XYZ file of C-alpha atoms in Angstrom:
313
model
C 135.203 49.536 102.979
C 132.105 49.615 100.521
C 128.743 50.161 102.391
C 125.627 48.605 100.619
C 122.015 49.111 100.671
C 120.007 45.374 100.715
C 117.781 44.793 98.418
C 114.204 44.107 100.720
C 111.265 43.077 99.128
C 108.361 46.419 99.340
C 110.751 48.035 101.567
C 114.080 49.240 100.062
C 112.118 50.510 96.723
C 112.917 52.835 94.364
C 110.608 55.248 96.522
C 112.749 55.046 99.889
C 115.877 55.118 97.595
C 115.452 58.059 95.978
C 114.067 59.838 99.348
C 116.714 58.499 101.962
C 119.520 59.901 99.162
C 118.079 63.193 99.701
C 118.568 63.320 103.581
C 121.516 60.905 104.073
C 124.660 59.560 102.818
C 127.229 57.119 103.552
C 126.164 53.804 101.002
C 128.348 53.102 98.142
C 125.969 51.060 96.043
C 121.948 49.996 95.636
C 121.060 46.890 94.739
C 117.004 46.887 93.977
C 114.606 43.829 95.080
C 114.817 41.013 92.589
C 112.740 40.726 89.197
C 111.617 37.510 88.497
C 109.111 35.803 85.327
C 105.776 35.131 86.121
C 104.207 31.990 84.581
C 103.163 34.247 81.152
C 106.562 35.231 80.647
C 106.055 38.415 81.943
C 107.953 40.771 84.559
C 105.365 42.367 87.339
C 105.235 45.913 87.082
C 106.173 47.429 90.428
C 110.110 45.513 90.513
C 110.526 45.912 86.742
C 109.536 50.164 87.548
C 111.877 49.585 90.386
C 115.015 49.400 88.013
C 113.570 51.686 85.374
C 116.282 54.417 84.534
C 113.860 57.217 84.328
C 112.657 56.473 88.294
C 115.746 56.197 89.803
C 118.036 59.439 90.862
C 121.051 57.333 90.941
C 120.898 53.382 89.242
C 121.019 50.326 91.369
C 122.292 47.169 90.665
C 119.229 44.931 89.651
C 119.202 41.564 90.604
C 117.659 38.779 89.360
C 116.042 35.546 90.754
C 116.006 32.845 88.689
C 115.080 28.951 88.879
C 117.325 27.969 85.751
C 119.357 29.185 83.352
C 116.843 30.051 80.431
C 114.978 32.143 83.271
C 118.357 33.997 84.328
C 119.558 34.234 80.456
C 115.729 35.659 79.773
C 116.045 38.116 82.743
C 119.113 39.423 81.787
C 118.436 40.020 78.079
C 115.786 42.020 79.028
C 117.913 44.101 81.340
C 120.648 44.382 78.649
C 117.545 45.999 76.264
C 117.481 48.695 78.566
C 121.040 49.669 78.246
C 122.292 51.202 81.462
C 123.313 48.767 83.261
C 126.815 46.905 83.566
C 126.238 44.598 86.627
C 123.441 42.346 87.619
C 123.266 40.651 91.466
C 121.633 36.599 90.997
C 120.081 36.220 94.072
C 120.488 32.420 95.467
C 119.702 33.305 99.333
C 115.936 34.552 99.318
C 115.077 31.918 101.678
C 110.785 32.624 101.868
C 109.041 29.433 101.050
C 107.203 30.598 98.404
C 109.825 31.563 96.333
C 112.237 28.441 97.123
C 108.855 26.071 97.020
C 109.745 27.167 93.019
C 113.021 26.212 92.954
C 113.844 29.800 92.789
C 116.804 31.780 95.719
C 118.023 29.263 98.675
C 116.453 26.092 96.550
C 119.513 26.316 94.371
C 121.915 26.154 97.039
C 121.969 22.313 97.911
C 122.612 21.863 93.832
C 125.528 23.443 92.717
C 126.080 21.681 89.596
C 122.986 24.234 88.719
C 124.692 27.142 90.258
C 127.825 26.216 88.187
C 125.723 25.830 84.734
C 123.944 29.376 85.667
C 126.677 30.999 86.389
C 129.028 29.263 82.947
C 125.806 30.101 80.982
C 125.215 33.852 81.371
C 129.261 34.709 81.166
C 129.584 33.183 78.025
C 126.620 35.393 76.384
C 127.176 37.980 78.300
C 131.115 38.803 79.135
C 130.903 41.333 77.303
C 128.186 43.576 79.005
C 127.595 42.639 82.439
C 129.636 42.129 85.851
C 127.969 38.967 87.684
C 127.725 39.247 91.211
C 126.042 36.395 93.389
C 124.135 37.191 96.850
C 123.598 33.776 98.880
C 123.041 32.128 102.350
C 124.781 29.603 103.873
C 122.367 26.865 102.739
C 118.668 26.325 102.922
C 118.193 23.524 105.314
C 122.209 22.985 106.298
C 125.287 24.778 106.556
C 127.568 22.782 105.540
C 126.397 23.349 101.895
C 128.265 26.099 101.139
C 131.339 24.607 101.446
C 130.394 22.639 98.460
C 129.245 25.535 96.860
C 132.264 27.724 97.253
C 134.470 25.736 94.806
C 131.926 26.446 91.985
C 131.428 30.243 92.960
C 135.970 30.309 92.733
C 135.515 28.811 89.120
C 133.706 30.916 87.623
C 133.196 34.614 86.705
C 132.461 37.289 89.576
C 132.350 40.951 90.892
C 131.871 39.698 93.877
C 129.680 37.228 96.382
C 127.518 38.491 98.767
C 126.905 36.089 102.169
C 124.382 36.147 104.675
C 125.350 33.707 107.173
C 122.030 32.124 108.179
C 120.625 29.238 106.281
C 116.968 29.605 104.538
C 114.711 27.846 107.327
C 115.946 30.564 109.737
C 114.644 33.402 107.569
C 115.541 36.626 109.779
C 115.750 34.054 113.184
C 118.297 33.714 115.778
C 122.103 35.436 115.061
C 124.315 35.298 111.595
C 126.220 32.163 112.119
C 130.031 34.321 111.821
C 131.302 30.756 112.164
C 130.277 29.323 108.906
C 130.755 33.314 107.364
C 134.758 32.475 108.239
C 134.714 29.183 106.298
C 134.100 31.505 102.803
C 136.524 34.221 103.846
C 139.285 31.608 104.256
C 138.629 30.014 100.826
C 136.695 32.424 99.014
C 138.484 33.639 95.910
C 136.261 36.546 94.830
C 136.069 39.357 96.727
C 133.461 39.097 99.810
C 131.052 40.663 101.502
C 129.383 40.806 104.637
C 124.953 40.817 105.246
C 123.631 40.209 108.240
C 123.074 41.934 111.702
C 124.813 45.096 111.368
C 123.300 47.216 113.330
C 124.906 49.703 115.154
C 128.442 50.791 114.777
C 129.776 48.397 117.576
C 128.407 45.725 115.311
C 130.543 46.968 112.430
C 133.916 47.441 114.360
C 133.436 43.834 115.723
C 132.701 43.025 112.103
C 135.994 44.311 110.088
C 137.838 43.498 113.656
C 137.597 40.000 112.773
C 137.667 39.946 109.061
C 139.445 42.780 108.055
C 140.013 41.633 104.641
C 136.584 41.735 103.467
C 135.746 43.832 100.129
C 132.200 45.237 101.449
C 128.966 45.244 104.025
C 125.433 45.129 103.365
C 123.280 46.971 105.452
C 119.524 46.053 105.123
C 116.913 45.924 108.294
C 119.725 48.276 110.543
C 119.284 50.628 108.516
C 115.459 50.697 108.516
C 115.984 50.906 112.303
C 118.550 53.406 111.996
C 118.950 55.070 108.886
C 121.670 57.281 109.949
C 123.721 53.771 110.490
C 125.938 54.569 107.252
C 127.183 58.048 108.216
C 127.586 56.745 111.572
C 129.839 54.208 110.033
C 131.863 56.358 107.893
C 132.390 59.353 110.387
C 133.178 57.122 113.077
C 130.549 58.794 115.377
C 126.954 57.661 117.282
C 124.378 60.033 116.960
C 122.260 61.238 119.948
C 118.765 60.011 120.248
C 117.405 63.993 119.641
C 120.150 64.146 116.694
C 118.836 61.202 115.442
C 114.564 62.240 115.371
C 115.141 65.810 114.317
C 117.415 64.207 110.614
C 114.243 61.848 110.837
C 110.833 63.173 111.048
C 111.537 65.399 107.386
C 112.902 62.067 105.906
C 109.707 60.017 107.048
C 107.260 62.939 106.187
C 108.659 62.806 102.705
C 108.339 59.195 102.311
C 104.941 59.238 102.946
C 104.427 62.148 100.476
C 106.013 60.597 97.765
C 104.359 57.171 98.187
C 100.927 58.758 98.145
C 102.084 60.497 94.864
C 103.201 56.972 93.618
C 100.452 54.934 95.292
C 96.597 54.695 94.480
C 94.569 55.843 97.282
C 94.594 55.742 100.792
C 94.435 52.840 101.776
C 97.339 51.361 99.691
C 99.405 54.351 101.244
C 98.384 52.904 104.735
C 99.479 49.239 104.239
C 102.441 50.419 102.474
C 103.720 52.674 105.566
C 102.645 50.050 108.433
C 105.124 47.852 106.448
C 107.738 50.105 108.201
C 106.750 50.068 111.612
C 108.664 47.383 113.138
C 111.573 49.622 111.537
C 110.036 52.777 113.090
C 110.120 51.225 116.638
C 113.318 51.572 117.151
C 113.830 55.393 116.487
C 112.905 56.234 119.798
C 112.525 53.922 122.895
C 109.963 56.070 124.530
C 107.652 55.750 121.443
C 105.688 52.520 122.182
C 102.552 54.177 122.594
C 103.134 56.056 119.406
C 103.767 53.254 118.087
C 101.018 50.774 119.448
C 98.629 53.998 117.785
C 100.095 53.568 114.208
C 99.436 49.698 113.839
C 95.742 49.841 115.104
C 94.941 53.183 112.709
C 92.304 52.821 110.559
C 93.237 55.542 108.107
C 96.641 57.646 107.432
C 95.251 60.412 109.213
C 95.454 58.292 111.900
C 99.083 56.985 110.953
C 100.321 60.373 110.893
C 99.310 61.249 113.849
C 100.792 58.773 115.902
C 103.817 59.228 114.098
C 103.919 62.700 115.347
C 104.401 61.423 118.707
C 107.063 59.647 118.042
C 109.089 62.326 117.817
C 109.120 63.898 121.066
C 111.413 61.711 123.661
């Protein structure tokens, strides 16, 4: 069973990629946050750095997020230029409003005669350089659209598809809809895999328990909470809460040291870090006043020091 790393916008960067390979194990595949063209043409710096061989101790899969085929052809050319990489991930389930307002992620769900022309347009230029692999939702205001969509995904081209089962007017609310997951896995001719809610390794027994035939998992916000979740997973084993802090702490102290070398000045470092909080919560459930001190910290003095007190249970 292939374990995969999500690709979350400012949070699963090249950064926390490089530094949770150093201190844990267990994921079978990166896939980076999506690059997408701004209105000049160009690619903003920090995702296009993001896939940039020279950054990245082991590549990702980059994955684009296009509103139309000359966007996705453009995006892909540009990865081709760079000449490492032999899959891209089109994402079609990014379900925030101001990325679908553009017709960009979930907006292309309830059209799949655009899906289908996206998808027939970059394997004929390029078959011979990249793998395609799509990551999608069930819909973005119903879920009964990707039962349409699933005979265009079986006629053309793919590695694989990637489902979260929510629709896009969710966003992260209320549980993966396994339901509406089963339609695909019954009629799905690529090989599948599962995003959405995995969070401990209960969640992943129940998981393969009931579709035992699917080719992967993506792990994304359970392993922010936990990111131990993957060896858990793969050794068959649930660490103790004191196990859990002591493989921590060095792996959070060294994300903050490497995002102040990447990040100018403190106060950048600061907004980046509270980013992870809600994540950092649930590392230990005695921590709340460690916690409560990390969001209301002016400086990362501060941050650092209520993070040392989340350490001791």
């Amino acid at each position: 069973m292939n374990l995969l790393l999500a690709p979350l916008q400012g949070l699963t960067d090249v950064t926390f990629r490089n530094v949770w390979q150093h201190y844990f194990s267990g994921i079978d595949a990166f896939y980076a946050p999506y690059i997408a063209l701004q209105n000049d043409g160009s690619i903003k710096k920090t995702p296009w750095r993001d896939i940039l061989p020279e950054h990245n101790e082991h590549l990702p899969i980059p994955q684009i997020l296009p509103a139309d085929v000359a966007e996705a052809l453009e995006l892909s050319r540009r990865i081709k230029e760079l000449g490492v990489y032999s899959e891209i991930n089109i994402n079609l389930g990014c379900p925030y409003p101001m990325v679908t307002n553009k017709g960009r992620g979930s907006a292309l769900l309830p059209h799949p005669d655009k899906v289908g022309e996206l998808l027939q347009a970059l394997n004929l230029e390029f078959s011979d350089v990249f793998q395609f692999s799509v990551k999608l939702r069930c819909g973005l205001t119903d879920f009964d659209e990707i039962e349409a969509l699933i005979p265009v995904l079986n006629a053309h081209k793919l590695k694989n598809v990637i489902l979260h089962p929510r629709i896009a007017k969710q966003l992260y609310k209320g549980e993966a809809d396994q339901e509406h997951f089963a339609i695909a896995y019954k009629s799905m001719k690529h090989p599948l895999i599962y995003n959405g809610d995995i969070n401990t390794l209960e969640d992943y027994h129940r998981l393969i328990q009931r579709f035992p035939g699917i080719d992967g998992v993506m792990l994304g916000r359970g392993l922010l909470q936990n990111p131990l979740l993957p060896e858990e997973i793969v050794r068959e084993l649930v660490f103790t809460p004191d196990e859990r802090l002591k493989r921590l702490q060095p792996f959070v102290d060294e994300l903050i040291e490497q995002n102040r070398q990447q990040l100018s000045g403190e106060s950048h470092l600061l907004s980046k870090m509270k980013s992870y909080i809600p994540y950092f919560a649930a590392f230990n459930a005695n921590g709340k006043k460690a916690i409560k001190k990390m969001k209301k910290c002016k400086g990362i003095r501060g941050f650092e020091e209520g993070l040392s007190e989340l350490w001791v249970l």
